[in-house]
Amino acid sequence: MRIDEASSQISSRDVLNHLLSTNSLSEDAVRSAVKTISEQKDALRQQQEEEVEAEEPAGGGLMETLQLGGYFAEWYFFNIAYNIYNKQALNVLDYPWTVATLQMATGIAYFVPLWLLGIRKAPKLNASELKTLLPIAFCHTGVHVGAVIALGAGAVSFARIVKASEPVVTCALNAVLLGHFYRFLST
């Protein structure tokens, strides 16, 4: 039983019924009734906490940590495979802007039919949401094109260095464009 359900079940009506059952409406009787109801609420709250603790799987924290670590490992693996694929594509067609544009067009060719066929629900965006998302989409496109150009300019390891610098560039752009500075040490 949840505590909000318990609170709605233990109400002033319960206090009144308790008082009527004792045939006393004295001040001491009212205090006793309130104390009894309060103890019942505390007991229900304790019971609910014990039920919640019993529902938590043992070692859930470790499993969640391992699962998250697995997701990071997958992301890293697929990111490296993607970079190697891009480098191979650029070795065949040494036009990074063209390769980046073709990749973006492929993405559009993938999700638009899903929306049109109703396989995936198309997002409904109003003007305010579009105004918010367009700069983000523009910057994401720039990062993608920059990564492809970096792969074309050198080794895959160079592109990894460029990608690793993205958080620093983000902080610098936040400082320049938004006037927001990150503090390394909090006071």
CSV table of N, CA, C and O in Angstrom, one decimal, residues 70-83 160:
chain,number,residue,atom,x,y,z
A,70,GLY,N,29.3,-1.3,-20.6
A,70,GLY,CA,29.2,-2.0,-21.9
A,70,GLY,C,28.7,-1.1,-23.0
A,70,GLY,O,29.2,-1.2,-24.2
A,71,TYR,N,27.8,-0.2,-22.7
A,71,TYR,CA,27.3,0.8,-23.7
A,71,TYR,C,28.4,1.7,-24.1
A,71,TYR,O,28.5,2.0,-25.3
A,72,PHE,N,29.2,2.2,-23.2
A,72,PHE,CA,30.4,3.0,-23.6
A,72,PHE,C,31.3,2.2,-24.5
A,72,PHE,O,31.9,2.8,-25.5
A,73,ALA,N,31.6,1.0,-24.1
A,73,ALA,CA,32.5,0.1,-25.0
A,73,ALA,C,31.9,0.0,-26.4
A,73,ALA,O,32.7,0.0,-27.4
A,74,GLU,N,30.6,-0.3,-26.5
A,74,GLU,CA,30.0,-0.4,-27.8
A,74,GLU,C,30.1,0.9,-28.6
A,74,GLU,O,30.4,0.8,-29.8
A,75,TRP,N,29.8,2.0,-27.9
A,75,TRP,CA,29.9,3.3,-28.6
A,75,TRP,C,31.3,3.5,-29.1
A,75,TRP,O,31.5,3.9,-30.3
A,76,TYR,N,32.3,3.2,-28.3
A,76,TYR,CA,33.7,3.4,-28.7
A,76,TYR,C,34.1,2.5,-29.8
A,76,TYR,O,34.7,2.9,-30.8
A,77,PHE,N,33.7,1.2,-29.8
A,77,PHE,CA,34.0,0.3,-30.8
A,77,PHE,C,33.3,0.7,-32.2
A,77,PHE,O,34.0,0.8,-33.2
A,78,PHE,N,32.0,1.1,-32.1
A,78,PHE,CA,31.4,1.5,-33.4
A,78,PHE,C,31.9,2.8,-33.9
A,78,PHE,O,31.9,3.0,-35.1
A,79,ASN,N,32.3,3.7,-33.0
A,79,ASN,CA,32.9,5.0,-33.4
A,79,ASN,C,34.2,4.7,-34.2
A,79,ASN,O,34.4,5.4,-35.2
A,80,ILE,N,35.0,3.8,-33.6
A,80,ILE,CA,36.3,3.5,-34.3
A,80,ILE,C,36.0,2.9,-35.7
A,80,ILE,O,36.6,3.2,-36.7
A,81,ALA,N,35.1,1.9,-35.7
A,81,ALA,CA,34.7,1.3,-37.0
A,81,ALA,C,34.2,2.3,-38.0
A,81,ALA,O,34.6,2.3,-39.2
A,82,TYR,N,33.4,3.3,-37.5
A,82,TYR,CA,32.9,4.3,-38.4
A,82,TYR,C,34.0,5.2,-38.9
A,82,TYR,O,34.0,5.5,-40.1
A,83,ASN,N,35.0,5.5,-38.1
A,83,ASN,CA,36.1,6.3,-38.5
A,83,ASN,C,36.9,5.6,-39.6
A,83,ASN,O,37.4,6.2,-40.5
A,160,ARG,N,40.6,11.2,-34.2
A,160,ARG,CA,40.2,10.9,-32.8
A,160,ARG,C,40.6,12.0,-31.9
A,160,ARG,O,39.9,12.4,-31.0
